[in-house]
């Protein structure tokens, strides 16, 4: 863990799923569109009702991280209903009175072409990949109770600084046109690499920290990280999860401010990929994520005086325990599918 005095505000991040594809033949029927809009509105209302708890969640996580930096460990259960007294100067008061963004993904979205089932359980995903280290402090909140979601598995995956996804190094990285906001059926694996993939379970306060690198980009998409949240997930003896739609509660993407993208991508590790960089303003999936008052941007701060010291991003994901999502890929971590699959 790296503990540093943090500035900036924590966002409840709206994470929309990558490369949306139709669920069925009536996907674009007016009645189907209307149904999805009603569901989206209902989820937004649920999340909005948790606004005070989300603001408190943000403040307490920042305060505790600052205390750890000074050698003080506080692992007690957070009370999100009442502001805790603190003398920590960096324990920022909640800035927003309403939810700024939500991350309850629409039911018709999917995981994109480069997801692998049955990922490794781990917190450091880098495997020696070049690029700026990125610590993601991820909090998961149950929007039906406005309380932290404990013991849920959060996994992420992203491309390398050169725009390459592990296990798909020969595909060129282009996973669907960002300008159009869609596309992306599953691609076939081309290798058994597994860098920048994996996840871990949230603690008693619904928080997990994952270490990856700030991702690069590939043609057609802006800089982004994919994420899934699983509840009651099964595990295997080889240190992996069993990916199943019966446990999947969220599929999404995380985006970053364009000014930060520019700074990070100027470093040598991100140069010379031959890929075309799509700006945030031209990425259709990002545009969808930021419509209707939603925001899909992580709140990121620099950990030291230089980018080489690393970055820390705060994300809060809201989940509905009754939600179900589908997994479309037939690609698995490792050479074979295991018998534990129950879908």
Short mmCIF file of C-alpha atoms in Angstrom, two decimals:
data_model
loop_
_atom_site.label_atom_id
_atom_site.label_comp_id
_atom_site.label_asym_id
_atom_site.label_seq_id
_atom_site.Cartn_x
_atom_site.Cartn_y
_atom_site.Cartn_z
CA UNK A 1 0.00 0.00 0.00
CA UNK A 2 1.09 3.55 -0.63
CA UNK A 3 -0.31 6.21 1.67
CA UNK A 4 -0.06 9.85 0.77
CA UNK A 5 -1.83 13.08 1.56
CA UNK A 6 -4.57 13.35 -0.99
CA UNK A 7 -6.33 16.30 -2.56
CA UNK A 8 -9.31 16.53 -4.84
CA UNK A 9 -12.76 15.08 -4.59
CA UNK A 10 -13.92 11.51 -4.81
CA UNK A 11 -16.50 10.79 -7.48
CA UNK A 12 -19.19 8.14 -7.52
CA UNK A 13 -18.25 6.94 -10.96
CA UNK A 14 -20.74 6.07 -13.64
CA UNK A 15 -19.19 3.09 -15.32
CA UNK A 16 -20.90 2.16 -18.56
CA UNK A 17 -20.15 -1.12 -20.15
CA UNK A 18 -17.94 -1.40 -23.16
CA UNK A 19 -18.93 -2.18 -26.70
CA UNK A 20 -22.68 -2.56 -26.21
CA UNK A 21 -24.41 -5.19 -28.32
CA UNK A 22 -28.12 -5.98 -28.72
CA UNK A 23 -29.77 -8.44 -26.34
CA UNK A 24 -32.24 -9.68 -28.90
CA UNK A 25 -34.17 -8.95 -32.09
CA UNK A 26 -36.32 -6.26 -30.41
CA UNK A 27 -33.38 -4.38 -28.89
CA UNK A 28 -34.20 -1.16 -30.74
CA UNK A 29 -37.98 -1.43 -30.66
CA UNK A 30 -39.57 1.75 -29.18
CA UNK A 31 -41.18 -0.23 -26.36
CA UNK A 32 -37.83 -1.85 -25.51
CA UNK A 33 -36.08 1.52 -25.53
CA UNK A 34 -38.80 2.92 -23.24
CA UNK A 35 -38.45 -0.04 -20.86
CA UNK A 36 -34.69 0.44 -20.60
CA UNK A 37 -35.17 4.14 -19.92
CA UNK A 38 -37.58 3.39 -17.08
CA UNK A 39 -35.08 0.94 -15.56
CA UNK A 40 -32.28 3.50 -15.89
CA UNK A 41 -34.40 6.16 -14.18
CA UNK A 42 -35.28 3.79 -11.33
CA UNK A 43 -31.62 2.95 -10.76
CA UNK A 44 -30.72 6.63 -10.82
CA UNK A 45 -33.35 7.40 -8.16
CA UNK A 46 -31.99 4.61 -5.93
CA UNK A 47 -28.46 5.93 -6.24
CA UNK A 48 -29.51 9.54 -5.70
CA UNK A 49 -31.19 8.55 -2.44
CA UNK A 50 -27.76 7.47 -1.17
CA UNK A 51 -26.11 10.86 -1.83
CA UNK A 52 -25.39 11.76 1.84
CA UNK A 53 -23.89 8.33 2.55
CA UNK A 54 -21.76 8.48 -0.59
CA UNK A 55 -20.35 11.87 0.38
CA UNK A 56 -19.55 10.54 3.86
CA UNK A 57 -18.01 7.38 2.37
CA UNK A 58 -15.70 9.51 0.28
CA UNK A 59 -14.61 11.69 3.19
CA UNK A 60 -13.92 8.82 5.58
CA UNK A 61 -11.86 6.86 3.05
CA UNK A 62 -9.66 9.90 2.46
CA UNK A 63 -9.26 10.54 6.17
CA UNK A 64 -8.28 6.95 6.94
CA UNK A 65 -5.75 6.86 4.14
CA UNK A 66 -4.11 9.98 5.52
CA UNK A 67 -4.02 8.47 9.01
CA UNK A 68 -2.32 5.35 7.61
CA UNK A 69 0.31 7.56 6.03
CA UNK A 70 1.09 8.77 9.55
CA UNK A 71 1.18 5.24 10.96
CA UNK A 72 -2.33 5.22 12.45
CA UNK A 73 -4.50 2.30 11.37
CA UNK A 74 -8.29 2.54 11.75
CA UNK A 75 -10.08 -0.59 10.53
CA UNK A 76 -13.33 -0.07 12.42
CA UNK A 77 -16.59 -0.26 10.49
CA UNK A 78 -17.46 3.07 8.90
CA UNK A 79 -20.64 4.83 10.03
CA UNK A 80 -22.05 6.50 6.94
CA UNK A 81 -25.07 7.94 8.72
CA UNK A 82 -23.18 10.41 10.87
CA UNK A 83 -20.13 12.57 10.24
CA UNK A 84 -17.20 11.34 12.32
CA UNK A 85 -15.17 13.86 14.32
CA UNK A 86 -11.57 14.05 13.12
CA UNK A 87 -8.56 16.29 13.50
CA UNK A 88 -7.12 15.20 10.16
CA UNK A 89 -6.60 18.28 8.03
CA UNK A 90 -7.05 16.37 4.79
CA UNK A 91 -10.40 14.85 5.80
CA UNK A 92 -12.43 16.89 3.37
CA UNK A 93 -16.05 17.59 4.14
CA UNK A 94 -18.58 16.26 1.62
CA UNK A 95 -18.68 18.71 -1.26
CA UNK A 96 -21.77 17.51 -3.09
CA UNK A 97 -25.30 17.42 -1.72
CA UNK A 98 -26.51 15.13 -4.50
CA UNK A 99 -25.02 12.21 -6.33
CA UNK A 100 -22.80 13.46 -9.14
CA UNK A 101 -22.67 10.23 -11.06
CA UNK A 102 -23.97 6.68 -10.84
CA UNK A 103 -22.63 3.38 -12.03
CA UNK A 104 -25.60 1.07 -12.31
CA UNK A 105 -25.02 -0.26 -15.80
CA UNK A 106 -27.88 -0.70 -18.25
CA UNK A 107 -28.97 -4.36 -18.61
CA UNK A 108 -28.26 -4.49 -22.35
CA UNK A 109 -24.53 -3.74 -22.13
CA UNK A 110 -21.76 -6.33 -22.29
CA UNK A 111 -18.11 -6.75 -21.44
CA UNK A 112 -16.38 -6.01 -24.75
CA UNK A 113 -14.14 -8.22 -26.89
CA UNK A 114 -11.16 -8.68 -24.53
CA UNK A 115 -12.61 -10.04 -21.31
CA UNK A 116 -11.31 -13.33 -19.85
CA UNK A 117 -13.41 -15.47 -17.53
CA UNK A 118 -12.00 -16.97 -14.33
CA UNK A 119 -9.43 -14.31 -13.53
CA UNK A 120 -6.68 -14.40 -10.93
CA UNK A 121 -7.35 -13.25 -7.38
CA UNK A 122 -4.65 -10.65 -6.76
CA UNK A 123 -4.16 -6.96 -6.03
CA UNK A 124 -1.04 -6.19 -8.11
CA UNK A 125 -1.87 -6.67 -11.78
CA UNK A 126 1.21 -5.12 -13.39
CA UNK A 127 3.45 -8.14 -14.09
CA UNK A 128 6.33 -5.80 -14.95
CA UNK A 129 4.42 -3.82 -17.57
CA UNK A 130 5.92 -0.42 -18.40
CA UNK A 131 3.90 2.66 -17.57
CA UNK A 132 2.82 4.90 -14.70
CA UNK A 133 1.66 2.94 -11.64
CA UNK A 134 -2.01 3.55 -10.85
CA UNK A 135 -3.49 2.66 -7.46
CA UNK A 136 -7.27 2.39 -7.62
CA UNK A 137 -9.08 2.82 -4.29
CA UNK A 138 -12.45 1.27 -5.14
CA UNK A 139 -15.43 1.48 -2.82
CA UNK A 140 -18.59 -0.51 -3.55
CA UNK A 141 -21.94 0.67 -2.20
CA UNK A 142 -25.24 -1.22 -2.14
CA UNK A 143 -27.67 1.39 -3.49
CA UNK A 144 -30.69 -0.43 -2.04
CA UNK A 145 -29.40 0.05 1.53
CA UNK A 146 -26.86 2.89 1.08
CA UNK A 147 -24.31 0.74 2.91
CA UNK A 148 -20.90 -0.58 1.83
CA UNK A 149 -21.01 -3.88 -0.07
CA UNK A 150 -18.61 -6.18 1.75
CA UNK A 151 -16.87 -9.26 0.37
CA UNK A 152 -17.75 -8.53 -3.25
CA UNK A 153 -15.15 -9.26 -5.91
CA UNK A 154 -13.99 -6.32 -8.02
CA UNK A 155 -12.00 -7.15 -11.15
CA UNK A 156 -10.47 -4.83 -13.72
CA UNK A 157 -8.69 -5.23 -17.03
CA UNK A 158 -7.05 -2.77 -19.41
CA UNK A 159 -4.63 -2.50 -22.30
CA UNK A 160 -0.90 -1.92 -21.88
CA UNK A 161 0.91 1.37 -22.42
CA UNK A 162 1.25 0.29 -26.06
CA UNK A 163 -2.48 -0.41 -26.46
CA UNK A 164 -2.29 -4.21 -26.23
CA UNK A 165 -4.57 -6.47 -24.17
CA UNK A 166 -2.97 -9.54 -22.67
CA UNK A 167 -4.18 -12.76 -24.33
CA UNK A 168 -5.02 -10.78 -27.49
CA UNK A 169 -1.65 -9.41 -28.55
CA UNK A 170 -2.18 -10.28 -32.23
CA UNK A 171 -5.56 -8.56 -32.58
CA UNK A 172 -4.15 -5.05 -32.78
CA UNK A 173 -6.06 -3.88 -29.70
CA UNK A 174 -8.90 -2.27 -31.61
CA UNK A 175 -11.96 -3.30 -29.68
CA UNK A 176 -14.80 -1.47 -31.31
CA UNK A 177 -15.15 2.00 -32.70
CA UNK A 178 -15.23 4.54 -29.90
CA UNK A 179 -16.54 7.20 -32.21
CA UNK A 180 -19.70 5.22 -32.75
CA UNK A 181 -19.94 4.02 -29.20
CA UNK A 182 -20.48 0.36 -29.93
CA UNK A 183 -19.28 -2.79 -31.56
CA UNK A 184 -17.08 -5.45 -30.04
CA UNK A 185 -18.04 -9.10 -30.13
CA UNK A 186 -15.51 -11.33 -28.36
CA UNK A 187 -12.19 -11.86 -30.09
CA UNK A 188 -10.31 -15.14 -30.02
CA UNK A 189 -7.31 -15.48 -27.69
CA UNK A 190 -3.92 -15.32 -29.37
CA UNK A 191 -1.67 -16.00 -26.35
CA UNK A 192 -1.74 -16.98 -22.66
CA UNK A 193 -0.44 -13.71 -21.21
CA UNK A 194 -2.43 -12.22 -18.34
CA UNK A 195 -0.93 -8.84 -17.46
CA UNK A 196 -3.15 -5.99 -16.23
CA UNK A 197 -5.99 -8.37 -15.28
CA UNK A 198 -7.35 -9.57 -11.96
CA UNK A 199 -9.15 -8.44 -8.84
CA UNK A 200 -9.84 -8.88 -5.17
CA UNK A 201 -12.66 -8.80 -2.61
CA UNK A 202 -13.78 -5.70 -0.73
CA UNK A 203 -13.12 -5.48 3.01
CA UNK A 204 -15.51 -4.84 5.88
CA UNK A 205 -15.91 -1.27 4.66
CA UNK A 206 -16.60 -2.24 1.06
CA UNK A 207 -13.18 -1.06 -0.12
CA UNK A 208 -10.46 -2.72 -2.19
CA UNK A 209 -7.20 -1.34 -3.57
CA UNK A 210 -5.90 -2.63 -6.90
CA UNK A 211 -2.55 -1.75 -8.44
CA UNK A 212 -2.28 -1.52 -12.22
CA UNK A 213 -0.75 0.95 -14.68
CA UNK A 214 -2.35 3.96 -16.26
CA UNK A 215 -3.55 2.39 -19.51
CA UNK A 216 -2.57 3.39 -23.00
CA UNK A 217 -4.96 3.56 -25.92
CA UNK A 218 -5.79 1.76 -29.12
CA UNK A 219 -7.37 2.85 -32.38
CA UNK A 220 -11.00 3.83 -31.99
CA UNK A 221 -11.07 4.28 -28.21
CA UNK A 222 -9.93 6.77 -25.62
CA UNK A 223 -8.04 5.78 -22.46
CA UNK A 224 -10.21 3.53 -20.26
CA UNK A 225 -10.28 0.64 -17.78
CA UNK A 226 -12.91 -2.11 -17.74
CA UNK A 227 -14.45 -3.34 -14.52
CA UNK A 228 -16.85 -5.99 -13.19
CA UNK A 229 -18.30 -6.51 -9.71
CA UNK A 230 -19.29 -10.03 -8.60
CA UNK A 231 -21.27 -10.97 -5.49
CA UNK A 232 -21.11 -14.40 -3.78
CA UNK A 233 -18.48 -15.42 -6.29
CA UNK A 234 -17.01 -18.92 -6.24
CA UNK A 235 -13.26 -19.47 -6.19
CA UNK A 236 -11.03 -22.29 -7.40
CA UNK A 237 -8.01 -23.94 -5.83
CA UNK A 238 -5.67 -22.40 -8.41
CA UNK A 239 -6.35 -18.88 -7.10
CA UNK A 240 -8.97 -17.76 -9.60
CA UNK A 241 -12.66 -16.89 -9.51
CA UNK A 242 -15.44 -18.68 -11.36
CA UNK A 243 -17.03 -16.09 -13.64
CA UNK A 244 -20.79 -16.54 -13.79
CA UNK A 245 -23.70 -14.28 -14.72
CA UNK A 246 -25.53 -15.51 -11.61
CA UNK A 247 -23.06 -13.56 -9.46
CA UNK A 248 -22.35 -10.59 -11.76
CA UNK A 249 -23.78 -7.29 -10.50
CA UNK A 250 -21.99 -4.67 -12.59
CA UNK A 251 -20.06 -4.23 -15.85
CA UNK A 252 -18.48 -0.89 -16.62
CA UNK A 253 -15.66 1.39 -17.71
CA UNK A 254 -13.57 4.05 -15.99
CA UNK A 255 -12.35 7.15 -17.84
CA UNK A 256 -9.81 9.86 -17.07
CA UNK A 257 -9.51 13.60 -17.55
CA UNK A 258 -8.03 14.53 -20.93
CA UNK A 259 -5.40 16.82 -19.39
CA UNK A 260 -4.10 13.88 -17.34
CA UNK A 261 -4.22 11.62 -20.40
CA UNK A 262 -2.04 14.12 -22.25
CA UNK A 263 0.56 14.23 -19.48
CA UNK A 264 0.79 10.47 -19.02
CA UNK A 265 0.75 9.58 -22.72
CA UNK A 266 3.68 11.93 -23.36
CA UNK A 267 5.98 9.53 -21.50
CA UNK A 268 8.24 7.21 -23.45
CA UNK A 269 6.43 4.01 -22.39
CA UNK A 270 3.32 5.20 -24.23
CA UNK A 271 5.04 6.38 -27.40
CA UNK A 272 5.46 4.59 -30.74
CA UNK A 273 2.53 2.18 -30.58
CA UNK A 274 1.30 2.97 -34.08
CA UNK A 275 -2.23 3.29 -32.70
CA UNK A 276 -4.46 6.32 -33.32
CA UNK A 277 -5.45 8.20 -30.18
CA UNK A 278 -9.14 9.00 -29.88
CA UNK A 279 -9.79 11.96 -27.57
CA UNK A 280 -12.43 11.84 -24.86
CA UNK A 281 -14.57 14.25 -26.84
CA UNK A 282 -14.70 11.83 -29.79
CA UNK A 283 -15.30 8.59 -27.88
CA UNK A 284 -18.91 7.46 -28.29
CA UNK A 285 -18.94 5.20 -25.25
CA UNK A 286 -17.58 7.97 -23.03
CA UNK A 287 -20.18 10.33 -24.49
CA UNK A 288 -22.92 7.86 -23.55
CA UNK A 289 -21.46 7.55 -20.05
CA UNK A 290 -21.60 11.29 -19.53
CA UNK A 291 -25.11 11.93 -20.84
CA UNK A 292 -28.13 12.76 -18.72
CA UNK A 293 -26.10 14.20 -15.84
CA UNK A 294 -23.87 11.16 -15.40
CA UNK A 295 -20.07 11.29 -15.12
CA UNK A 296 -17.69 8.44 -15.79
CA UNK A 297 -14.41 10.07 -14.74
CA UNK A 298 -12.18 8.83 -11.94
CA UNK A 299 -10.84 11.33 -9.42
CA UNK A 300 -7.05 11.03 -9.60
CA UNK A 301 -4.21 12.66 -7.68
CA UNK A 302 -0.44 12.41 -8.07
CA UNK A 303 1.35 10.61 -5.25
CA UNK A 304 4.60 12.56 -5.44
CA UNK A 305 6.39 15.31 -7.28
CA UNK A 306 6.59 13.34 -10.53
CA UNK A 307 4.40 10.92 -12.50
CA UNK A 308 6.98 8.24 -11.80
CA UNK A 309 5.86 8.35 -8.17
CA UNK A 310 2.51 6.96 -9.25
CA UNK A 311 -1.12 8.05 -9.31
CA UNK A 312 -4.05 7.28 -7.02
CA UNK A 313 -7.63 7.18 -8.24
CA UNK A 314 -10.79 7.08 -6.15
CA UNK A 315 -13.84 5.30 -7.53
CA UNK A 316 -17.14 4.44 -5.85
CA UNK A 317 -19.30 1.86 -7.63
CA UNK A 318 -22.97 1.46 -6.76
CA UNK A 319 -24.49 -1.99 -7.20
CA UNK A 320 -27.97 -3.43 -6.92
CA UNK A 321 -27.75 -6.96 -5.42
CA UNK A 322 -30.82 -8.07 -7.36
CA UNK A 323 -29.33 -7.08 -10.72
CA UNK A 324 -28.11 -9.70 -13.17
CA UNK A 325 -25.76 -9.24 -16.10
CA UNK A 326 -24.72 -11.50 -18.96
CA UNK A 327 -21.23 -12.66 -19.95
CA UNK A 328 -20.75 -13.28 -23.64
CA UNK A 329 -17.13 -14.36 -24.01
CA UNK A 330 -15.95 -17.95 -24.32
CA UNK A 331 -12.36 -16.95 -23.53
CA UNK A 332 -10.86 -18.13 -20.25
CA UNK A 333 -7.77 -17.46 -18.21
CA UNK A 334 -5.59 -20.52 -18.71
CA UNK A 335 -5.79 -23.18 -21.41
CA UNK A 336 -9.12 -24.86 -20.63
CA UNK A 337 -12.59 -24.21 -19.28
CA UNK A 338 -13.18 -25.77 -15.88
CA UNK A 339 -16.14 -27.84 -14.79
CA UNK A 340 -17.13 -25.34 -12.10
CA UNK A 341 -18.85 -23.16 -14.71
CA UNK A 342 -22.53 -23.09 -13.84
CA UNK A 343 -23.92 -20.94 -16.64
#
